[in-house]
PDB file of N, CA and C in Angstrom:
ATOM      1  N   MET D 227       0.914  -1.184  -0.040  1.00  0.00           N
ATOM      2  CA  MET D 227       0.027   0.132  -0.042  1.00  0.00           C
ATOM      3  C   MET D 227       0.922   1.020   0.227  1.00  0.00           C
ATOM      4  N   ASN D 228       0.344   2.290  -0.777  1.00  0.00           N
ATOM      5  CA  ASN D 228       1.195   3.528  -0.934  1.00  0.00           C
ATOM      6  C   ASN D 228       1.092   4.322   0.278  1.00  0.00           C
ATOM      7  N   ARG D 229       1.806   5.241   0.602  1.00  0.00           N
ATOM      8  CA  ARG D 229       1.624   6.175   1.780  1.00  0.00           C
ATOM      9  C   ARG D 229       0.362   7.032   1.887  1.00  0.00           C
ATOM     10  N   GLN D 230       0.132   7.379   0.881  1.00  0.00           N
ATOM     11  CA  GLN D 230      -1.223   8.150   0.529  1.00  0.00           C
ATOM     12  C   GLN D 230      -2.374   7.499   0.878  1.00  0.00           C
ATOM     13  N   ALA D 231      -2.598   6.011   0.562  1.00  0.00           N
ATOM     14  CA  ALA D 231      -3.579   5.418   0.783  1.00  0.00           C
ATOM     15  C   ALA D 231      -3.575   4.967   2.458  1.00  0.00           C
ATOM     16  N   GLU D 232      -2.187   4.696   2.849  1.00  0.00           N
ATOM     17  CA  GLU D 232      -2.229   4.459   4.443  1.00  0.00           C
ATOM     18  C   GLU D 232      -2.769   5.667   5.197  1.00  0.00           C
ATOM     19  N   ILE D 233      -2.341   6.881   4.741  1.00  0.00           N
ATOM     20  CA  ILE D 233      -2.827   8.087   5.415  1.00  0.00           C
ATOM     21  C   ILE D 233      -4.316   8.118   5.218  1.00  0.00           C
ATOM     22  N   LEU D 234      -5.097   8.019   3.945  1.00  0.00           N
ATOM     23  CA  LEU D 234      -6.571   8.050   3.982  1.00  0.00           C
ATOM     24  C   LEU D 234      -7.145   7.116   4.773  1.00  0.00           C
ATOM     25  N   ALA D 235      -6.487   5.923   5.039  1.00  0.00           N
ATOM     26  CA  ALA D 235      -7.224   4.873   5.864  1.00  0.00           C
ATOM     27  C   ALA D 235      -7.302   5.245   7.311  1.00  0.00           C
ATOM     28  N   THR D 236      -6.379   6.185   7.812  1.00  0.00           N
ATOM     29  CA  THR D 236      -6.483   6.544   9.180  1.00  0.00           C
ATOM     30  C   THR D 236      -7.750   7.442   9.400  1.00  0.00           C
ATOM     31  N   PHE D 237      -8.325   8.069   8.549  1.00  0.00           N
ATOM     32  CA  PHE D 237      -9.545   8.887   8.502  1.00  0.00           C
ATOM     33  C   PHE D 237     -10.702   7.992   8.522  1.00  0.00           C
ATOM     34  N   PRO D 238     -11.784   7.906   9.667  1.00  0.00           N
ATOM     35  CA  PRO D 238     -12.626   6.965   9.744  1.00  0.00           C
ATOM     36  C   PRO D 238     -14.029   7.538   8.928  1.00  0.00           C
ATOM     37  N   ASP D 239     -14.082   8.900   8.725  1.00  0.00           N
ATOM     38  CA  ASP D 239     -15.237   9.570   8.108  1.00  0.00           C
ATOM     39  C   ASP D 239     -14.532  10.833   7.573  1.00  0.00           C
ATOM     40  N   ALA D 240     -15.311  11.625   6.641  1.00  0.00           N
ATOM     41  CA  ALA D 240     -14.982  13.009   6.208  1.00  0.00           C
ATOM     42  C   ALA D 240     -14.765  13.845   7.027  1.00  0.00           C
ATOM     43  N   GLU D 241     -15.521  13.779   8.017  1.00  0.00           N
ATOM     44  CA  GLU D 241     -15.531  15.050   8.955  1.00  0.00           C
ATOM     45  C   GLU D 241     -14.504  15.004  10.286  1.00  0.00           C
ATOM     46  N   THR D 242     -13.778  13.958  10.327  1.00  0.00           N
ATOM     47  CA  THR D 242     -12.888  13.807  11.358  1.00  0.00           C
ATOM     48  C   THR D 242     -11.786  14.438  10.885  1.00  0.00           C
ATOM     49  N   ILE D 243     -11.218  15.285  12.120  1.00  0.00           N
ATOM     50  CA  ILE D 243     -10.002  15.955  11.928  1.00  0.00           C
ATOM     51  C   ILE D 243      -8.940  15.421  12.697  1.00  0.00           C
ATOM     52  N   LEU D 244      -7.852  15.159  12.132  1.00  0.00           N
ATOM     53  CA  LEU D 244      -6.668  14.375  12.647  1.00  0.00           C
ATOM     54  C   LEU D 244      -5.313  15.337  12.949  1.00  0.00           C
ATOM     55  N   SER D 245      -4.566  15.290  13.769  1.00  0.00           N
ATOM     56  CA  SER D 245      -3.293  15.816  13.802  1.00  0.00           C
ATOM     57  C   SER D 245      -2.118  14.992  13.048  1.00  0.00           C
ATOM     58  N   LYS D 246      -1.011  15.446  12.587  1.00  0.00           N
ATOM     59  CA  LYS D 246      -0.110  14.812  12.096  1.00  0.00           C
ATOM     60  C   LYS D 246       0.447  13.656  12.848  1.00  0.00           C
ATOM     61  N   LYS D 247       0.568  14.049  14.170  1.00  0.00           N
ATOM     62  CA  LYS D 247       0.953  12.983  15.201  1.00  0.00           C
ATOM     63  C   LYS D 247      -0.103  11.707  15.160  1.00  0.00           C
ATOM     64  N   GLU D 248      -1.260  12.126  15.218  1.00  0.00           N
ATOM     65  CA  GLU D 248      -2.523  11.027  15.360  1.00  0.00           C
ATOM     66  C   GLU D 248      -2.445  10.285  13.935  1.00  0.00           C
ATOM     67  N   ILE D 249      -2.105  10.904  12.884  1.00  0.00           N
ATOM     68  CA  ILE D 249      -2.118  10.209  11.665  1.00  0.00           C
ATOM     69  C   ILE D 249      -0.765   8.938  11.705  1.00  0.00           C
ATOM     70  N   ILE D 250       0.223   9.509  12.134  1.00  0.00           N
ATOM     71  CA  ILE D 250       1.439   8.660  12.187  1.00  0.00           C
ATOM     72  C   ILE D 250       0.920   7.368  13.243  1.00  0.00           C
ATOM     73  N   GLU D 251       0.278   7.605  14.493  1.00  0.00           N
ATOM     74  CA  GLU D 251       0.078   6.502  15.406  1.00  0.00           C
ATOM     75  C   GLU D 251      -0.878   5.863  14.697  1.00  0.00           C
ATOM     76  N   ARG D 252      -2.139   6.279  14.353  1.00  0.00           N
ATOM     77  CA  ARG D 252      -3.274   5.392  13.892  1.00  0.00           C
ATOM     78  C   ARG D 252      -2.675   4.552  12.486  1.00  0.00           C
ATOM     79  N   GLY D 253      -1.891   5.188  11.710  1.00  0.00           N
ATOM     80  CA  GLY D 253      -1.726   4.556  10.679  1.00  0.00           C
ATOM     81  C   GLY D 253      -0.384   3.601  10.678  1.00  0.00           C
ATOM     82  N   GLN D 254       0.316   3.664  11.903  1.00  0.00           N
ATOM     83  CA  GLN D 254       1.487   2.973  12.169  1.00  0.00           C
ATOM     84  C   GLN D 254       2.331   3.191  11.169  1.00  0.00           C
ATOM     85  N   ILE D 255       2.723   4.463  10.628  1.00  0.00           N
ATOM     86  CA  ILE D 255       3.592   4.687   9.488  1.00  0.00           C
ATOM     87  C   ILE D 255       5.000   4.832  10.007  1.00  0.00           C
ATOM     88  N   ARG D 256       5.852   4.141   9.520  1.00  0.00           N
ATOM     89  CA  ARG D 256       7.080   4.391   9.786  1.00  0.00           C
ATOM     90  C   ARG D 256       8.217   4.491   8.649  1.00  0.00           C
ATOM     91  N   TYR D 257       9.154   5.227   8.936  1.00  0.00           N
ATOM     92  CA  TYR D 257      10.437   5.236   8.220  1.00  0.00           C
ATOM     93  C   TYR D 257      11.564   5.117   8.896  1.00  0.00           C
ATOM     94  N   TYR D 258      12.612   4.755   8.216  1.00  0.00           N
ATOM     95  CA  TYR D 258      13.922   4.514   8.692  1.00  0.00           C
ATOM     96  C   TYR D 258      14.423   5.522   9.468  1.00  0.00           C
ATOM     97  N   PHE D 259      14.045   6.878   9.105  1.00  0.00           N
ATOM     98  CA  PHE D 259      14.589   7.916   9.654  1.00  0.00           C
ATOM     99  C   PHE D 259      13.698   9.309   9.589  1.00  0.00           C
ATOM    100  N   ASN D 260      13.541   9.937  10.648  1.00  0.00           N
ATOM    101  CA  ASN D 260      12.620  11.188  10.487  1.00  0.00           C
ATOM    102  C   ASN D 260      11.303  11.080   9.885  1.00  0.00           C
ATOM    103  N   THR D 261      10.539  10.153  10.633  1.00  0.00           N
ATOM    104  CA  THR D 261       9.230   9.931  10.190  1.00  0.00           C
ATOM    105  C   THR D 261       8.357  11.214   9.906  1.00  0.00           C
ATOM    106  N   GLU D 262       8.412  12.105  10.946  1.00  0.00           N
ATOM    107  CA  GLU D 262       7.501  13.117  10.864  1.00  0.00           C
ATOM    108  C   GLU D 262       7.762  14.194   9.497  1.00  0.00           C
ATOM    109  N   LYS D 263       8.957  14.210   9.267  1.00  0.00           N
ATOM    110  CA  LYS D 263       9.509  14.754   7.983  1.00  0.00           C
ATOM    111  C   LYS D 263       8.903  14.239   6.718  1.00  0.00           C
ATOM    112  N   HIS D 264       8.875  13.124   6.683  1.00  0.00           N
ATOM    113  CA  HIS D 264       8.512  12.350   5.395  1.00  0.00           C
ATOM    114  C   HIS D 264       6.965  12.299   5.412  1.00  0.00           C
ATOM    115  N   VAL D 265       5.964  12.239   6.381  1.00  0.00           N
ATOM    116  CA  VAL D 265       4.917  12.207   6.583  1.00  0.00           C
ATOM    117  C   VAL D 265       4.426  13.704   6.188  1.00  0.00           C
ATOM    118  N   GLY D 266       4.947  14.783   6.663  1.00  0.00           N
ATOM    119  CA  GLY D 266       4.602  15.911   6.515  1.00  0.00           C
ATOM    120  C   GLY D 266       4.684  16.343   4.987  1.00  0.00           C
ATOM    121  N   HIS D 267       5.751  15.957   4.249  1.00  0.00           N
ATOM    122  CA  HIS D 267       5.744  16.024   2.785  1.00  0.00           C
ATOM    123  C   HIS D 267       4.558  15.426   2.041  1.00  0.00           C
ATOM    124  N   THR D 268       4.503  14.208   2.574  1.00  0.00           N
ATOM    125  CA  THR D 268       3.146  13.301   1.810  1.00  0.00           C
ATOM    126  C   THR D 268       1.837  14.223   2.045  1.00  0.00           C
ATOM    127  N   LEU D 269       1.632  14.584   3.378  1.00  0.00           N
ATOM    128  CA  LEU D 269       0.390  15.428   3.728  1.00  0.00           C
ATOM    129  C   LEU D 269       0.413  16.697   2.874  1.00  0.00           C
ATOM    130  N   SER D 270       1.631  17.202   2.567  1.00  0.00           N
ATOM    131  CA  SER D 270       1.445  18.665   1.892  1.00  0.00           C
ATOM    132  C   SER D 270       1.223  18.447   0.464  1.00  0.00           C
ATOM    133  N   ARG D 271       1.771  17.248  -0.214  1.00  0.00           N
ATOM    134  CA  ARG D 271       1.222  16.861  -1.589  1.00  0.00           C
ATOM    135  C   ARG D 271      -0.414  16.582  -1.647  1.00  0.00           C
ATOM    136  N   MET D 272      -0.851  16.003  -0.640  1.00  0.00           N
ATOM    137  CA  MET D 272      -2.251  15.467  -0.484  1.00  0.00           C
ATOM    138  C   MET D 272      -3.026  16.860  -0.396  1.00  0.00           C
ATOM    139  N   VAL D 273      -2.696  17.987   0.330  1.00  0.00           N
ATOM    140  CA  VAL D 273      -3.404  19.175   0.385  1.00  0.00           C
ATOM    141  C   VAL D 273      -3.408  19.851  -0.946  1.00  0.00           C
ATOM    142  N   LYS D 274      -2.028  19.818  -1.470  1.00  0.00           N
ATOM    143  CA  LYS D 274      -1.900  20.407  -2.761  1.00  0.00           C
ATOM    144  C   LYS D 274      -2.821  20.014  -4.034  1.00  0.00           C
ATOM    145  N   ASN D 275      -2.921  18.473  -3.742  1.00  0.00           N
ATOM    146  CA  ASN D 275      -3.786  17.891  -4.881  1.00  0.00           C
ATOM    147  C   ASN D 275      -5.318  17.848  -4.632  1.00  0.00           C
ATOM    148  N   GLY D 276      -5.659  18.316  -3.591  1.00  0.00           N
ATOM    149  CA  GLY D 276      -7.189  18.395  -2.848  1.00  0.00           C
ATOM    150  C   GLY D 276      -7.610  17.289  -2.402  1.00  0.00           C
ATOM    151  N   ILE D 277      -6.840  16.168  -2.010  1.00  0.00           N
ATOM    152  CA  ILE D 277      -7.394  15.189  -1.475  1.00  0.00           C
ATOM    153  C   ILE D 277      -7.525  15.372   0.228  1.00  0.00           C
ATOM    154  N   LEU D 278      -6.847  16.168   0.723  1.00  0.00           N
ATOM    155  CA  LEU D 278      -6.960  16.476   2.051  1.00  0.00           C
ATOM    156  C   LEU D 278      -7.077  17.886   2.186  1.00  0.00           C
ATOM    157  N   VAL D 279      -7.567  18.356   3.323  1.00  0.00           N
ATOM    158  CA  VAL D 279      -7.914  19.875   3.626  1.00  0.00           C
ATOM    159  C   VAL D 279      -7.067  20.253   4.942  1.00  0.00           C
ATOM    160  N   ARG D 280      -6.209  21.125   4.753  1.00  0.00           N
ATOM    161  CA  ARG D 280      -5.460  21.714   6.238  1.00  0.00           C
ATOM    162  C   ARG D 280      -6.604  22.570   6.838  1.00  0.00           C
ATOM    163  N   VAL D 281      -6.989  22.088   8.070  1.00  0.00           N
ATOM    164  CA  VAL D 281      -7.810  22.862   8.789  1.00  0.00           C
ATOM    165  C   VAL D 281      -6.979  24.073   9.325  1.00  0.00           C
ATOM    166  N   LYS D 282      -5.964  23.677  10.220  1.00  0.00           N
ATOM    167  CA  LYS D 282      -5.032  24.620  10.636  1.00  0.00           C
ATOM    168  C   LYS D 282      -3.601  23.920  10.505  1.00  0.00           C
ATOM    169  N   LYS D 283      -2.678  24.741  11.159  1.00  0.00           N
ATOM    170  CA  LYS D 283      -1.276  24.038  10.973  1.00  0.00           C
ATOM    171  C   LYS D 283      -1.381  22.696  11.712  1.00  0.00           C
ATOM    172  N   GLY D 284      -1.000  21.644  10.888  1.00  0.00           N
ATOM    173  CA  GLY D 284      -0.840  20.417  11.658  1.00  0.00           C
ATOM    174  C   GLY D 284      -2.087  19.586  11.677  1.00  0.00           C
ATOM    175  N   TYR D 285      -3.165  19.969  11.166  1.00  0.00           N
ATOM    176  CA  TYR D 285      -4.357  19.135  11.474  1.00  0.00           C
ATOM    177  C   TYR D 285      -5.051  19.285  10.109  1.00  0.00           C
ATOM    178  N   TYR D 286      -5.729  17.915   9.857  1.00  0.00           N
ATOM    179  CA  TYR D 286      -6.165  17.591   8.539  1.00  0.00           C
ATOM    180  C   TYR D 286      -7.344  16.997   8.648  1.00  0.00           C
ATOM    181  N   LYS D 287      -8.244  17.092   7.370  1.00  0.00           N
ATOM    182  CA  LYS D 287      -9.203  16.375   7.426  1.00  0.00           C
ATOM    183  C   LYS D 287      -9.407  16.113   5.895  1.00  0.00           C
ATOM    184  N   ARG D 288     -10.411  14.934   5.599  1.00  0.00           N
ATOM    185  CA  ARG D 288     -10.498  14.483   4.073  1.00  0.00           C
ATOM    186  C   ARG D 288     -10.998  15.631   3.231  1.00  0.00           C
ATOM    187  N   GLY D 289     -10.616  15.765   1.966  1.00  0.00           N
ATOM    188  CA  GLY D 289     -11.212  16.676   1.199  1.00  0.00           C
ATOM    189  C   GLY D 289     -11.998  16.309   0.209  1.00  0.00           C
ATOM    190  N   LYS D 290     -12.044  16.592  -1.000  1.00  0.00           N
ATOM    191  CA  LYS D 290     -12.806  16.087  -2.112  1.00  0.00           C
ATOM    192  C   LYS D 290     -12.036  14.870  -2.601  1.00  0.00           C
ATOM    193  N   SER D 291     -12.807  13.915  -3.127  1.00  0.00           N
ATOM    194  CA  SER D 291     -12.131  12.597  -3.499  1.00  0.00           C
ATOM    195  C   SER D 291     -11.231  12.600  -4.852  1.00  0.00           C
ATOM    196  N   THR D 292     -11.405  13.563  -5.563  1.00  0.00           N
ATOM    197  CA  THR D 292     -10.637  13.594  -6.861  1.00  0.00           C
ATOM    198  C   THR D 292      -9.488  14.730  -6.811  1.00  0.00           C
ATOM    199  N   PRO D 293      -8.465  14.401  -7.312  1.00  0.00           N
ATOM    200  CA  PRO D 293      -7.390  15.436  -7.087  1.00  0.00           C
ATOM    201  C   PRO D 293      -7.614  16.429  -8.293  1.00  0.00           C
ATOM    202  N   LYS D 294      -6.791  17.686  -8.121  1.00  0.00           N
ATOM    203  CA  LYS D 294      -6.881  18.704  -8.945  1.00  0.00           C
ATOM    204  C   LYS D 294      -6.368  18.742 -10.396  1.00  0.00           C
ATOM    205  N   HIS D 295      -5.113  17.856 -10.543  1.00  0.00           N
ATOM    206  CA  HIS D 295      -4.594  17.491 -11.767  1.00  0.00           C
ATOM    207  C   HIS D 295      -5.236  16.929 -12.823  1.00  0.00           C
ATOM    208  N   GLY D 296      -6.574  16.402 -12.623  1.00  0.00           N
ATOM    209  CA  GLY D 296      -7.523  15.761 -13.576  1.00  0.00           C
ATOM    210  C   GLY D 296      -8.287  16.638 -14.552  1.00  0.00           C
ATOM    211  N   ARG D 297      -8.076  18.071 -14.232  1.00  0.00           N
ATOM    212  CA  ARG D 297      -8.935  19.099 -14.930  1.00  0.00           C
ATOM    213  C   ARG D 297      -8.677  19.248 -16.321  1.00  0.00           C
ATOM    214  N   SER D 298      -9.407  19.579 -17.032  1.00  0.00           N
ATOM    215  CA  SER D 298      -9.239  19.965 -18.549  1.00  0.00           C
ATOM    216  C   SER D 298      -8.228  21.282 -18.664  1.00  0.00           C
ATOM    217  N   VAL D 299      -7.654  21.346 -19.790  1.00  0.00           N
ATOM    218  CA  VAL D 299      -6.796  22.328 -20.145  1.00  0.00           C
ATOM    219  C   VAL D 299      -7.500  23.520 -20.630  1.00  0.00           C
ATOM    220  N   GLN D 300      -6.974  24.763 -20.133  1.00  0.00           N
ATOM    221  CA  GLN D 300      -7.734  26.142 -20.620  1.00  0.00           C
ATOM    222  C   GLN D 300      -6.967  26.514 -21.894  1.00  0.00           C
ATOM    223  N   GLN D 301      -7.954  26.627 -22.976  1.00  0.00           N
ATOM    224  CA  GLN D 301      -7.042  27.149 -24.176  1.00  0.00           C
ATOM    225  C   GLN D 301      -7.182  28.703 -24.170  1.00  0.00           C
ATOM    226  N   ILE D 302      -6.113  29.175 -24.748  1.00  0.00           N
ATOM    227  CA  ILE D 302      -6.170  30.691 -24.818  1.00  0.00           C
ATOM    228  C   ILE D 302      -6.084  30.987 -26.279  1.00  0.00           C
ATOM    229  N   GLU D 303      -6.976  32.020 -26.666  1.00  0.00           N
ATOM    230  CA  GLU D 303      -7.268  32.247 -28.123  1.00  0.00           C
ATOM    231  C   GLU D 303      -6.070  32.562 -28.719  1.00  0.00           C
ATOM    232  N   ASN D 304      -4.947  33.388 -28.517  1.00  0.00           N
ATOM    233  CA  ASN D 304      -3.984  33.633 -29.314  1.00  0.00           C
ATOM    234  C   ASN D 304      -2.855  32.495 -29.292  1.00  0.00           C
ATOM    235  N   GLN D 305      -2.942  31.379 -28.669  1.00  0.00           N
ATOM    236  CA  GLN D 305      -2.074  30.472 -28.510  1.00  0.00           C
ATOM    237  C   GLN D 305      -2.873  28.987 -29.310  1.00  0.00           C
ATOM    238  N   ILE D 306      -3.197  29.030 -30.395  1.00  0.00           N
ATOM    239  CA  ILE D 306      -4.166  28.021 -31.008  1.00  0.00           C
ATOM    240  C   ILE D 306      -3.340  26.740 -31.310  1.00  0.00           C
ATOM    241  N   GLU D 307      -1.951  27.121 -31.665  1.00  0.00           N
ATOM    242  CA  GLU D 307      -1.190  25.979 -32.069  1.00  0.00           C
ATOM    243  C   GLU D 307      -0.385  25.377 -30.873  1.00  0.00           C
ATOM    244  N   LEU D 308      -0.553  25.629 -29.829  1.00  0.00           N
ATOM    245  CA  LEU D 308       0.326  25.293 -28.533  1.00  0.00           C
ATOM    246  C   LEU D 308       0.076  23.751 -28.374  1.00  0.00           C
ATOM    247  N   PHE D 309      -1.069  23.327 -28.512  1.00  0.00           N
ATOM    248  CA  PHE D 309      -1.396  21.742 -28.082  1.00  0.00           C
ATOM    249  C   PHE D 309      -1.690  21.051 -29.615  1.00  0.00           C
ATOM    250  N   LYS D 310      -1.068  21.443 -30.582  1.00  0.00           N
ATOM    251  CA  LYS D 310      -1.300  20.466 -31.916  1.00  0.00           C
ATOM    252  C   LYS D 310      -0.186  19.715 -32.100  1.00  0.00           C
TER     253      LYS D 310
END
């Protein structure tokens, strides 16, 4: 299982707010060195993609289920040959 799936499995429902420390404990996530740093980077990527929402510093809840990077490309009128 990848790290993002492990983190999502720690949330029982969409309204639960968990701290980074609770996510590490519930998911039993371990790295060989500096676990909090690596989990923090993964959480930041998940927030950026819209999978999680940062409620306040260090606290997260589930966001929308689809990430942002699947949206359509905006076409600009004066650059019609950009995507040909």
